[in-house]
């Protein structure tokens, strides 16, 4: 199980109408490693994450996630992926606790797990307020709890530190950072910080891989060039 | 190549339609009570039957699209429903004329075929707006197929309910005093049914051919002028992407024009016009 | 590793509970549908120019009102999923997608039942000529079948329309023609119940048609709903 790569993409393409959002992408991410995806807006980063999360079907190529071929065996990876997208996937009129309990029930997790996570992200004080009253930073912390509620071996994170102050970042780091020990795919606009946490770096431009190399061999300048 | 057998089918349809109209006008007996106008029956009923069958067929094609995810079924389902909708309007108009001739009113609620025809028309009239309001062609094909499957199953269910609800049973042309259609009328009716079916099939074939040719020209222009020179397709209710283009990159049929002498000698302007 | 997809019932309850909690926290559909129904009765009073209705007219007024009120609820049924990511949440969880359809249909059924608990007595007071008490048993049966039809077709049409650009137009345009057979059967069933001079039990064939309609659309929805969630 550990020997097999967590993610294997071979020649993967995805189209929206006539426009190709991803073209002929081949990436392999070994278990436990971090792939950081750079690229300007619209380069295909979110499409890639949704493909890996089994929310989008590929229009070409082969996608294998956690040893299961998608989309044929997509039900076998459900519940083993944590997706943290721009959309928090939280109901605004419910409290953080109610939202998390709802997700815990969907994933067959005990309510104690919710309390544990609320504790660890220091949300206990605001846990019963409707989510719509929370600040963006607090909301992101709740979303992080939602993402790792079911202890998924694979994390897909879309700019996870976007609205967070340093203290909050430190708070969620053990949960979704490198030290969480999970396989991770992280999108980032920050070349320095992104490369620092990466094992592998992927640069997307117009849906194609413009850059793919072990993070140690990638220069910050090469990443910045993607945005030009 | 597209449009195989189109000419033969066109000729057959023309012959069948001419024969039908000749038979209806000159040979079929005039109805004892209703006179000549009753003969619109030979248009109305076959058109109605073809429409209802076509809706069900459109649903079956849509089901295949959902099962196989092959876009050619979406194109077929779309075209069949599109033409059926036109037949549906013809059926409603001829039905209204027939009602006026037979019962003196443009509309009769006791005629279940006509009433269920109206309901089915109202439902299928939303097929195009539904497609038009979905921009992503993949989702459009899938959602339209879901609609077509539901609506296709709805057609017989609706017919049954309306039929049960019409309290009076009018003297129907099929059920005359002798218990059936006179032999001559039946013969003309069957000829007309064949002609209308051929006409339907022909129109479907024409529209599919037209779409395929448009896509082929578009693919060629993209090939010759580059992707940017060809204006993107705007919102459309019709399927906008050729079924081949929807297939994965590696499996697309090779465009053989690229290296052929004609393609090279032809200037881009010529293709562009 | 699981060899098959999990059963849909348990997650259905989880999802239904969440829908009911949301409606309790931020009541939207049910109050709107109740007010709409009562306003429509007032409109019918003036529109028809009658103080009392009975028989098939009463059945028509009651059922058309419920049908139009249901459209309001159907329009909003998936809004929270669309706006707040509930679709993704369901797709990411190890549950059968049918659970989402079942939970939405059940939620709509419960909402309609709540609405009718207010709207039917209001109708009896405001417009109905004959006494409603004799008809009560029959009405409960007919309305339960009508709610089933509205819930199944409504959840399906709502899911079909939610990710289109003009969903509030698509829902009534597709939903109303689809519900015509149900309305035919329901009003034929209701008419003898609300007849002047005493209620009589509706003809079994119309109840059978309603039940058949529920069954057909239940199976259809089960067959096609999954395709609406794919992307």
XYZ file of C-alpha atoms in Angstrom:
732
model
C 0.000 0.000 0.000
C 2.749 2.446 0.949
C 4.870 1.392 -1.974
C 2.190 2.385 -4.493
C 2.019 6.078 -5.393
C -0.889 7.960 -3.841
C -1.601 9.768 -7.089
C -0.822 8.757 -10.617
C -1.928 10.845 -13.583
C -1.154 9.715 -17.099
C -1.967 12.013 -20.012
C -4.943 13.504 -18.209
C -7.118 16.058 -19.999
C -10.268 17.887 -19.068
C -12.297 20.170 -21.275
C -14.933 22.844 -20.689
C -16.771 23.194 -23.958
C -14.102 23.699 -26.570
C -11.514 24.987 -24.126
C -9.058 22.566 -22.579
C -8.655 23.294 -18.884
C -6.056 20.551 -18.494
C -4.055 19.002 -21.282
C -2.021 15.855 -21.292
C -0.911 16.074 -17.677
C 1.234 13.300 -16.195
C 2.240 13.450 -12.534
C 3.082 10.842 -9.931
C 2.999 11.656 -6.229
C 4.397 9.020 -3.846
C 2.560 8.335 -0.599
C 3.208 10.874 2.132
C 4.721 13.487 -0.151
C 3.551 16.981 -0.979
C 2.869 18.256 -4.476
C 2.621 22.021 -4.710
C 0.820 23.383 -7.770
C 1.672 26.868 -9.017
C 0.059 28.787 -11.805
C -1.896 31.937 -12.595
C -5.677 32.013 -12.164
C -7.389 29.911 -14.776
C -4.337 27.740 -15.381
C -6.211 24.624 -14.268
C -5.265 24.332 -10.585
C -8.803 24.017 -9.261
C -9.747 21.709 -12.115
C -6.861 19.451 -11.126
C -7.968 19.345 -7.494
C -11.568 18.583 -8.424
C -10.406 15.830 -10.779
C -8.369 14.261 -7.989
C -11.307 14.582 -5.604
C -13.463 12.574 -8.065
C -15.784 15.572 -8.452
C -14.851 15.997 -12.122
C -14.431 13.271 -14.686
C -11.363 13.274 -16.912
C -11.977 13.564 -20.648
C -8.784 11.760 -21.473
C -5.954 9.872 -19.822
C -5.864 7.836 -16.659
C -6.354 9.042 -13.110
C -5.392 6.750 -10.254
C -5.943 8.038 -6.736
C -5.086 5.984 -3.638
C -4.706 2.942 -5.852
C -8.181 3.283 -7.366
C -8.804 4.165 -10.989
C -11.155 7.120 -11.453
C -13.934 7.578 -12.323
C -14.667 3.850 -12.538
C -14.000 3.145 -8.871
C -14.730 6.592 -7.530
C -16.917 5.260 -4.724
C -13.863 3.465 -3.342
C -11.966 6.724 -2.729
C -14.916 8.627 -1.329
C -14.408 9.314 2.312
C -10.639 8.951 1.960
C -10.016 12.423 0.542
C -10.056 15.746 2.344
C -10.848 18.654 0.040
C -10.352 22.227 1.200
C -11.515 24.434 -1.650
C -12.455 28.105 -1.811
C -15.977 27.018 -1.022
C -15.965 26.119 2.678
C -18.768 23.524 2.217
C -20.482 24.818 5.349
C -24.113 25.835 5.793
C -24.154 29.489 6.780
C -27.220 29.261 8.994
C -25.901 26.366 11.044
C -23.258 26.660 13.742
C -19.743 25.311 13.371
C -20.605 22.441 15.703
C -23.783 21.537 13.802
C -21.967 21.685 10.486
C -19.149 19.485 11.711
C -21.527 17.025 13.354
C -23.404 16.784 10.073
C -20.199 15.976 8.206
C -19.122 13.588 10.958
C -22.379 11.666 10.563
C -21.939 11.497 6.795
C -18.452 10.076 7.342
C -19.553 7.841 10.230
C -17.283 9.592 12.723
C -18.127 9.907 16.434
C -19.226 13.280 17.831
C -16.181 13.222 20.117
C -13.995 13.733 17.058
C -15.792 17.034 16.401
C -15.154 18.232 19.939
C -11.509 17.214 19.724
C -10.995 19.241 16.542
C -12.891 22.267 17.841
C -10.601 22.143 20.845
C -7.432 21.877 18.784
C -8.359 24.785 16.520
C -9.515 26.878 19.527
C -13.016 27.255 18.138
C -14.901 26.046 21.200
C -15.926 29.583 22.160
C -17.605 30.300 18.858
C -18.742 26.769 18.077
C -22.441 27.519 18.567
C -22.628 30.732 16.544
C -24.044 30.528 13.038
C -21.212 30.145 10.577
C -22.304 33.275 8.685
C -21.263 35.409 11.681
C -17.681 34.093 11.668
C -14.777 36.032 10.196
C -13.003 34.627 7.149
C -10.134 33.364 9.272
C -12.430 31.557 11.701
C -14.429 30.161 8.807
C -11.264 28.741 7.285
C -10.453 27.047 10.600
C -13.872 25.406 10.637
C -13.330 24.344 7.032
C -9.995 22.807 8.008
C -11.744 20.811 10.739
C -14.287 19.680 8.148
C -11.511 18.625 5.796
C -9.680 16.348 8.221
C -12.685 15.171 10.232
C -12.518 11.664 8.758
C -8.714 11.492 8.931
C -8.205 11.187 5.165
C -4.877 9.853 3.847
C -4.997 12.362 0.957
C -5.447 16.115 1.356
C -6.316 18.440 -1.521
C -5.811 22.021 -0.407
C -6.655 25.083 -2.487
C -4.609 27.980 -1.035
C -5.181 26.783 2.519
C -3.595 29.762 4.186
C -5.440 32.429 2.221
C -7.299 34.436 4.948
C -5.257 33.316 7.946
C -3.070 35.334 10.287
C 0.235 33.757 11.443
C -1.223 32.553 14.750
C -4.084 30.767 13.020
C -1.681 29.326 10.469
C 0.385 27.877 13.289
C -2.802 26.404 14.743
C -3.788 24.462 11.638
C -0.264 23.539 10.562
C -0.162 20.237 12.520
C -3.503 19.294 10.987
C -2.894 19.971 7.321
C 0.810 20.880 7.133
C 3.759 18.676 6.239
C 3.886 17.211 9.712
C 0.389 15.778 9.347
C 2.105 12.962 7.448
C -0.563 12.819 4.767
C -0.127 12.892 1.021
C -0.958 16.428 0.002
C -1.684 18.406 -3.134
C -1.509 22.113 -2.355
C -2.100 25.047 -4.681
C -0.184 28.204 -3.971
C 0.598 31.649 -5.353
C 3.580 32.062 -3.042
C 6.760 30.723 -4.729
C 8.997 30.866 -1.626
C 6.550 29.460 0.911
C 5.167 27.000 -1.591
C 8.538 25.546 -2.531
C 9.498 25.319 1.136
C 6.742 22.841 1.912
C 6.896 20.908 -1.359
C 8.509 17.612 -2.299
C 7.385 18.083 -5.872
C 6.554 21.281 -7.708
C 4.153 21.496 -10.629
C 3.699 24.684 -12.638
C 0.567 24.951 -14.752
C 0.080 27.339 -17.632
C -2.986 27.168 -19.869
C -3.699 23.694 -18.571
C -0.300 22.273 -19.471
C 2.566 21.325 -17.202
C 5.104 24.096 -17.779
C 7.216 22.946 -14.862
C 7.462 19.631 -13.061
C 10.427 18.740 -10.882
C 11.444 17.819 -7.349
C 11.109 20.973 -5.265
C 14.801 21.040 -4.413
C 15.727 21.504 -8.039
C 13.296 24.308 -8.744
C 14.341 27.919 -8.692
C 11.984 30.583 -7.328
C 12.563 32.551 -10.514
C 11.251 29.654 -12.591
C 8.041 29.683 -10.564
C 7.662 33.436 -10.851
C 8.091 33.120 -14.624
C 4.791 31.169 -14.751
C 2.865 34.263 -13.831
C 4.385 36.445 -16.512
C -18.743 10.976 -45.089
C -22.074 12.138 -43.816
C -25.502 12.016 -45.386
C -25.213 8.569 -46.917
C -28.410 7.553 -48.686
C -29.895 10.988 -48.268
C -30.843 11.299 -51.919
C -32.597 7.922 -52.074
C -34.489 8.719 -48.895
C -35.502 12.122 -50.239
C -36.899 10.555 -53.399
C -38.742 7.852 -51.481
C -40.288 10.466 -49.201
C -41.388 12.597 -52.144
C -43.008 9.619 -53.837
C -44.756 8.542 -50.651
C -46.033 12.051 -49.904
C -47.292 12.557 -53.453
C -49.010 9.181 -53.384
C -50.598 9.986 -50.039
C -52.014 13.304 -51.146
C -53.242 11.875 -54.427
C -54.969 9.012 -52.601
C -56.431 11.292 -49.940
C -57.837 13.785 -52.422
C -58.973 11.558 -55.287
C -59.486 8.074 -53.961
C -60.430 7.966 -50.289
C -64.186 8.130 -49.820
C -65.716 11.286 -48.380
C -67.017 10.881 -44.845
C -70.811 10.589 -44.791
C -71.345 13.193 -42.024
C -68.313 15.438 -42.189
C -67.581 15.617 -45.891
C -64.256 16.494 -47.477
C -62.772 18.319 -44.492
C -62.738 15.064 -42.563
C -59.784 14.065 -44.764
C -57.465 16.128 -42.622
C -57.659 13.029 -40.463
C -55.120 11.470 -42.848
C -52.618 14.140 -41.897
C -53.496 14.637 -38.252
C -53.510 11.094 -36.953
C -50.296 9.857 -38.661
C -48.484 13.035 -37.580
C -49.715 12.520 -34.026
C -48.590 8.905 -33.971
C -45.167 9.757 -35.412
C -44.735 12.560 -32.856
C -45.531 10.417 -29.851
C -43.332 7.552 -31.042
C -40.529 10.046 -31.764
C -40.688 11.444 -28.227
C -40.284 7.958 -26.819
C -37.434 7.256 -29.263
C -35.784 10.538 -28.224
C -35.982 9.305 -24.628
C -34.370 5.999 -25.579
C -31.520 7.807 -27.377
C -31.085 10.030 -24.341
C -30.907 6.953 -22.147
C -28.124 5.640 -24.376
C -26.285 8.951 -24.012
C -26.453 8.565 -20.241
C -25.330 4.946 -20.369
C -22.449 5.322 -22.828
C -21.541 9.005 -22.382
C -21.210 9.065 -26.176
C -22.258 12.433 -27.540
C -23.615 11.111 -30.802
C -26.638 9.893 -28.857
C -27.197 13.377 -27.504
C -27.150 14.772 -31.043
C -29.630 12.126 -32.169
C -31.877 12.656 -29.184
C -31.786 16.425 -29.693
C -32.605 16.234 -33.401
C -35.400 13.688 -32.939
C -37.027 15.825 -30.246
C -36.529 18.981 -32.284
C -38.289 17.556 -35.343
C -40.930 15.902 -33.162
C -41.707 19.296 -31.679
C -42.358 20.665 -35.165
C -44.583 17.675 -35.945
C -46.289 18.301 -32.621
C -47.254 21.825 -33.699
C -48.532 20.506 -37.038
C -50.508 17.866 -35.150
C -52.073 20.493 -32.886
C -53.058 22.746 -35.790
C -54.518 19.952 -37.913
C -56.242 18.607 -34.804
C -57.868 21.969 -34.173
C -59.082 22.115 -37.784
C -60.453 18.613 -37.517
C -62.220 19.490 -34.274
C -63.787 22.537 -35.924
C -64.959 20.385 -38.837
C -66.284 17.527 -36.734
C -67.707 19.237 -33.658
C -67.896 22.890 -34.611
C -65.331 24.068 -32.049
C -61.656 24.794 -32.494
C -60.934 22.959 -29.295
C -62.596 19.991 -27.641
C -61.537 18.815 -24.216
C -63.171 15.439 -24.734
C -60.735 14.386 -27.411
C -57.956 12.774 -25.363
C -55.404 12.626 -28.182
C -55.667 16.344 -28.759
C -55.557 17.244 -25.062
C -52.620 15.022 -24.224
C -50.967 16.385 -27.334
C -51.208 19.884 -25.929
C -49.801 18.833 -22.543
C -46.925 16.982 -24.171
C -46.242 20.009 -26.356
C -46.110 22.276 -23.306
C -43.622 19.924 -21.663
C -41.338 19.489 -24.668
C -41.460 23.184 -25.456
C -39.218 23.585 -22.382
C -36.566 21.260 -23.812
C -34.843 24.010 -25.768
C -34.980 26.637 -22.981
C -33.542 24.046 -20.583
C -30.640 23.349 -22.918
C -30.131 27.032 -23.571
C -29.813 27.811 -19.881
C -26.901 25.386 -19.409
C -23.629 26.653 -20.827
C -21.272 23.755 -20.284
C -21.888 21.402 -23.240
C -21.164 18.280 -21.189
C -23.690 19.179 -18.560
C -26.131 20.364 -21.193
C -26.014 16.950 -22.867
C -26.450 15.126 -19.581
C -29.245 17.290 -18.200
C -31.090 17.340 -21.524
C -30.846 13.557 -21.587
C -32.270 13.294 -18.083
C -35.132 15.526 -19.205
C -35.714 13.478 -22.356
C -35.801 10.217 -20.399
C -38.320 11.582 -17.897
C -40.444 13.194 -20.605
C -40.307 10.089 -22.790
C -41.716 8.022 -19.933
C -44.243 10.758 -19.199
C -45.794 10.623 -22.683
C -47.648 7.292 -22.284
C -48.491 7.954 -18.626
C -50.009 11.299 -19.535
C -51.957 9.814 -22.418
C -53.464 7.216 -20.116
C -54.507 9.762 -17.476
C -56.044 12.156 -19.991
C -57.849 9.311 -21.720
C -59.386 8.169 -18.445
C -60.462 11.704 -17.642
C -62.372 12.390 -20.844
C -65.853 11.541 -19.737
C -67.606 11.190 -23.060
C -66.439 8.789 -25.679
C -66.894 10.549 -28.981
C -67.602 8.618 -32.130
C -64.068 8.103 -33.248
C -63.112 7.523 -36.823
C -61.547 4.219 -35.940
C -64.714 2.985 -34.313
C -67.448 3.364 -36.874
C -70.724 1.512 -36.677
C -69.213 -1.490 -38.426
C -66.571 -1.573 -35.705
C -63.582 -0.373 -37.698
C -62.235 1.785 -40.437
C -63.544 0.926 -43.900
C -60.934 -0.902 -45.933
C -60.187 1.949 -48.326
C -59.803 4.489 -45.550
C -57.553 2.120 -43.633
C -55.344 1.653 -46.687
C -54.965 5.391 -47.279
C -54.329 5.908 -43.586
C -51.519 3.340 -43.596
C -49.931 4.866 -46.708
C -50.052 8.249 -45.033
C -48.494 6.815 -41.868
C -45.605 5.448 -43.932
C -45.189 8.779 -45.736
C -45.155 10.782 -42.488
C -42.656 8.376 -40.931
C -40.413 8.745 -43.973
C -40.742 12.522 -43.840
C -39.791 12.494 -40.162
C -36.825 10.256 -40.733
C -35.697 12.399 -43.666
C -35.832 15.637 -41.678
C -33.897 14.018 -38.841
C -31.254 12.819 -41.264
C -31.009 16.236 -42.888
C -30.507 18.000 -39.578
C -27.908 15.510 -38.347
C -26.042 15.820 -41.650
C -26.182 19.598 -41.470
C -24.766 19.542 -37.943
C -21.989 17.149 -38.847
C -21.007 19.214 -41.872
C -20.954 22.392 -39.778
C -18.687 20.727 -37.245
C -16.436 19.378 -39.940
C -16.057 22.813 -41.531
C -15.375 24.287 -38.113
C -12.739 21.683 -37.346
C -11.108 22.348 -40.712
C -11.069 26.084 -40.163
C -9.518 25.622 -36.747
C -6.967 23.382 -38.326
C -6.113 25.789 -41.147
C -6.485 29.173 -39.496
C -5.581 28.269 -35.942
C -7.763 28.012 -32.855
C -7.863 31.750 -32.235
C -9.110 32.697 -35.697
C -12.353 30.774 -35.239
C -14.875 32.590 -33.097
C -15.909 30.570 -30.053
C -19.381 29.099 -30.127
C -21.774 31.187 -28.093
C -24.581 29.875 -25.959
C -26.749 27.492 -27.855
C -29.634 25.169 -27.193
C -28.341 22.743 -29.785
C -25.376 20.444 -29.165
C -22.351 22.541 -30.098
C -19.459 20.110 -29.970
C -18.962 17.405 -32.533
C -19.188 13.936 -30.976
C -15.671 13.146 -32.251
C -14.225 16.234 -30.607
C -15.713 15.101 -27.324
C -13.689 11.925 -27.396
C -10.380 11.787 -25.549
C -7.508 13.477 -27.373
C -5.639 10.380 -28.468
C -8.664 8.667 -29.948
C -9.742 11.410 -32.315
C -9.914 10.449 -35.964
C -7.056 11.961 -37.887
C -8.029 14.774 -40.191
C -6.689 13.619 -43.506
C -7.119 16.930 -45.311
C -4.066 18.409 -43.682
C -1.540 16.970 -46.071
C -3.707 16.467 -49.108
C -2.839 18.561 -52.173
C -6.248 20.264 -52.239
C -5.867 21.505 -48.716
C -2.479 22.968 -49.434
C -3.463 24.649 -52.687
C -6.607 26.122 -51.159
C -6.074 29.477 -49.500
C -7.522 30.134 -46.071
C -9.762 32.861 -47.504
C -11.559 30.345 -49.643
C -12.405 28.189 -46.665
C -13.309 31.197 -44.639
C -16.084 32.321 -46.936
C -12.005 -2.248 1.414
C -15.703 -2.064 0.713
C -16.995 -4.336 -1.966
C -20.230 -2.430 -2.543
C -21.743 0.946 -2.016
C -23.265 1.553 1.381
C -27.011 1.507 1.889
C -28.777 4.815 1.312
C -31.109 4.948 4.309
C -28.808 6.026 7.118
C -27.282 8.995 5.271
C -30.784 9.899 4.108
C -31.776 10.523 7.718
C -28.595 12.519 8.313
C -29.324 14.715 5.308
C -33.021 15.050 6.132
C -32.216 16.052 9.705
C -29.892 18.742 8.372
C -32.594 20.056 6.014
C -35.151 20.249 8.805
C -32.623 21.943 11.094
C -31.843 24.498 8.382
C -35.536 25.225 7.835
C -35.951 25.649 11.596
C -32.939 27.965 11.903
C -33.853 30.082 8.907
C -37.514 29.405 8.066
C -37.996 30.234 4.406
C -40.030 27.756 2.401
C -42.812 26.749 4.777
C -43.964 30.233 5.880
C -43.810 31.485 2.308
C -45.871 28.562 1.058
C -48.469 29.008 3.813
C -48.909 32.717 3.161
C -49.014 32.142 -0.576
C -51.795 29.560 -0.177
C -53.992 31.762 1.963
C -53.469 34.761 -0.320
C -54.432 32.597 -3.271
C -57.691 31.583 -1.554
C -58.510 35.273 -1.137
C -57.676 35.832 -4.799
C -59.941 32.958 -5.809
C -62.771 34.426 -3.758
C -62.601 37.663 -5.706
C -61.538 36.123 -8.986
C -64.433 33.667 -9.027
C -66.807 36.103 -7.343
C -68.002 33.364 -5.016
C -68.212 33.064 -1.250
C -68.422 29.302 -1.256
C -67.198 26.587 -3.567
C -67.961 22.882 -3.636
C -67.448 19.743 -5.679
C -65.003 19.828 -8.544
C -64.616 23.607 -8.302
C -63.509 23.278 -4.670
C -61.173 20.445 -5.567
C -59.654 22.522 -8.344
C -59.147 25.611 -6.190
C -57.566 23.629 -3.356
C -55.292 21.490 -5.503
C -54.129 24.193 -7.900
C -53.288 26.364 -4.902
C -51.262 23.579 -3.302
C -49.577 22.897 -6.642
C -48.508 26.519 -7.103
C -47.438 26.805 -3.480
C -45.320 23.700 -3.955
C -43.511 25.407 -6.838
C -42.201 27.971 -4.334
C -40.733 25.227 -2.173
C -39.391 23.309 -5.165
C -37.553 26.412 -6.362
C -35.708 26.662 -3.059
C -35.165 22.980 -2.387
C -31.535 22.749 -3.542
C -30.522 26.382 -3.103
C -28.535 25.758 0.061
C -26.727 22.808 -1.520
C -25.828 24.851 -4.573
C -24.790 28.000 -2.721
C -23.073 26.365 0.237
C -21.431 23.347 -1.330
C -23.753 20.605 -0.125
C -23.431 18.824 -3.466
C -19.672 18.488 -3.049
C -20.051 17.439 0.569
C -22.379 14.610 -0.453
C -20.141 13.566 -3.336
C -17.050 13.477 -1.121
C -18.703 11.387 1.577
C -18.841 7.603 1.345
C -22.593 7.534 0.785
C -24.988 6.610 -1.979
C -26.038 9.652 -4.021
C -29.616 8.470 -3.975
C -29.641 9.485 -0.312
C -29.571 13.122 -1.402
C -32.626 12.656 -3.609
C -34.514 10.697 -0.962
C -33.773 13.257 1.742
C -34.884 16.163 -0.458
C -38.095 14.405 -1.486
C -38.839 13.601 2.161
C -38.111 17.176 3.223
C -40.471 18.506 0.557
C -43.121 15.976 1.603
C -42.870 17.139 5.215
C -42.924 20.827 4.220
C -46.052 20.277 2.113
C -47.716 18.408 4.955
C -46.982 21.299 7.318
C -48.358 23.774 4.784
C -51.533 21.739 4.336
C -52.079 21.560 8.089
C -52.677 25.308 7.887
C -53.893 25.749 4.328
C -56.632 23.105 4.307
C -58.359 24.404 7.458
C -58.008 27.929 6.064
C -59.626 26.741 2.851
C -62.462 25.100 4.784
C -63.119 28.307 6.689
C -62.679 30.783 3.850
C -64.136 29.089 0.808
C -65.464 25.571 1.271
C -69.259 25.262 1.235
C -69.901 21.733 2.547
C -68.632 20.626 5.927
C -65.088 19.279 5.700
C -65.428 16.778 8.535
C -66.953 13.955 6.484
C -64.255 14.335 3.862
C -61.357 14.309 6.301
C -60.308 10.671 5.971
C -60.444 10.756 2.206
C -58.634 14.086 2.035
C -55.775 12.744 4.128
C -55.322 9.824 1.745
C -55.567 11.954 -1.408
C -53.288 14.688 -0.088
C -50.704 12.141 1.046
C -50.591 10.753 -2.508
C -50.527 14.281 -3.962
C -47.673 15.231 -1.646
C -45.831 12.135 -2.759
C -46.214 13.154 -6.401
C -45.188 16.744 -5.685
C -42.234 15.630 -3.581
C -40.857 13.165 -6.126
C -41.376 15.306 -9.222
C -40.394 18.418 -7.292
C -37.093 17.041 -6.022
C -36.255 15.780 -9.501
C -37.147 19.010 -11.320
C -35.437 21.078 -8.658
C -32.219 19.127 -9.099
C -32.552 19.456 -12.868
C -33.008 23.214 -12.685
C -30.642 24.197 -9.886
C -27.491 24.440 -11.957
C -29.090 26.191 -14.910
C -29.021 29.925 -15.419
C -32.752 30.472 -15.131
C -33.797 27.937 -12.554
C -36.826 29.860 -11.275
C -38.243 29.788 -14.799
C -37.269 26.207 -15.544
C -38.946 24.763 -12.431
C -42.537 25.789 -13.203
C -42.121 25.339 -16.947
C -41.062 21.706 -16.602
C -42.761 20.888 -13.310
C -46.298 21.995 -14.103
C -46.811 19.975 -17.317
C -45.227 16.948 -15.637
C -47.749 17.264 -12.803
C -50.835 17.461 -15.031
C -51.661 13.728 -14.744
C -51.301 13.932 -10.972
C -53.610 16.931 -10.887
C -56.178 15.160 -13.075
C -56.270 12.166 -10.763
C -56.173 14.267 -7.590
C -59.002 16.600 -8.555
C -61.157 13.691 -9.716
C -60.516 12.086 -6.331
C -61.203 15.253 -4.370
C -64.352 16.323 -6.188
C -66.715 13.727 -4.629
C -65.135 14.349 -1.208
C -65.988 18.050 -1.340
C -69.358 17.609 -3.061
C -72.398 19.470 -1.828
C -74.673 17.300 0.245
C -72.156 14.950 1.742
C -68.825 13.479 0.903
C -68.492 10.219 -0.927
C -65.355 8.154 -1.204
C -63.377 8.776 -4.411
C -63.300 6.229 -7.193
C -60.575 3.685 -6.619
C -59.265 4.089 -10.154
C -58.168 7.683 -9.523
C -56.377 6.762 -6.331
C -54.733 3.978 -8.299
C -53.630 6.432 -10.994
C -52.125 8.715 -8.334
C -50.333 5.798 -6.731
C -49.085 4.623 -10.123
C -47.860 8.133 -10.893
C -45.936 8.214 -7.600
C -44.441 4.828 -8.337
C -43.390 5.659 -11.911
C -41.747 8.930 -10.950
C -40.125 7.367 -7.898
C -38.468 4.755 -10.099
C -37.583 7.281 -12.809
C -35.971 9.605 -10.309
C -34.037 6.728 -8.783
C -32.747 5.814 -12.246
C -31.668 9.265 -13.437
C -30.876 11.349 -10.345
C -27.224 10.294 -10.138
C -26.526 11.770 -13.570
C -27.511 15.221 -12.335
C -24.677 15.199 -9.804
C -21.916 14.109 -12.150
C -19.576 16.636 -13.635
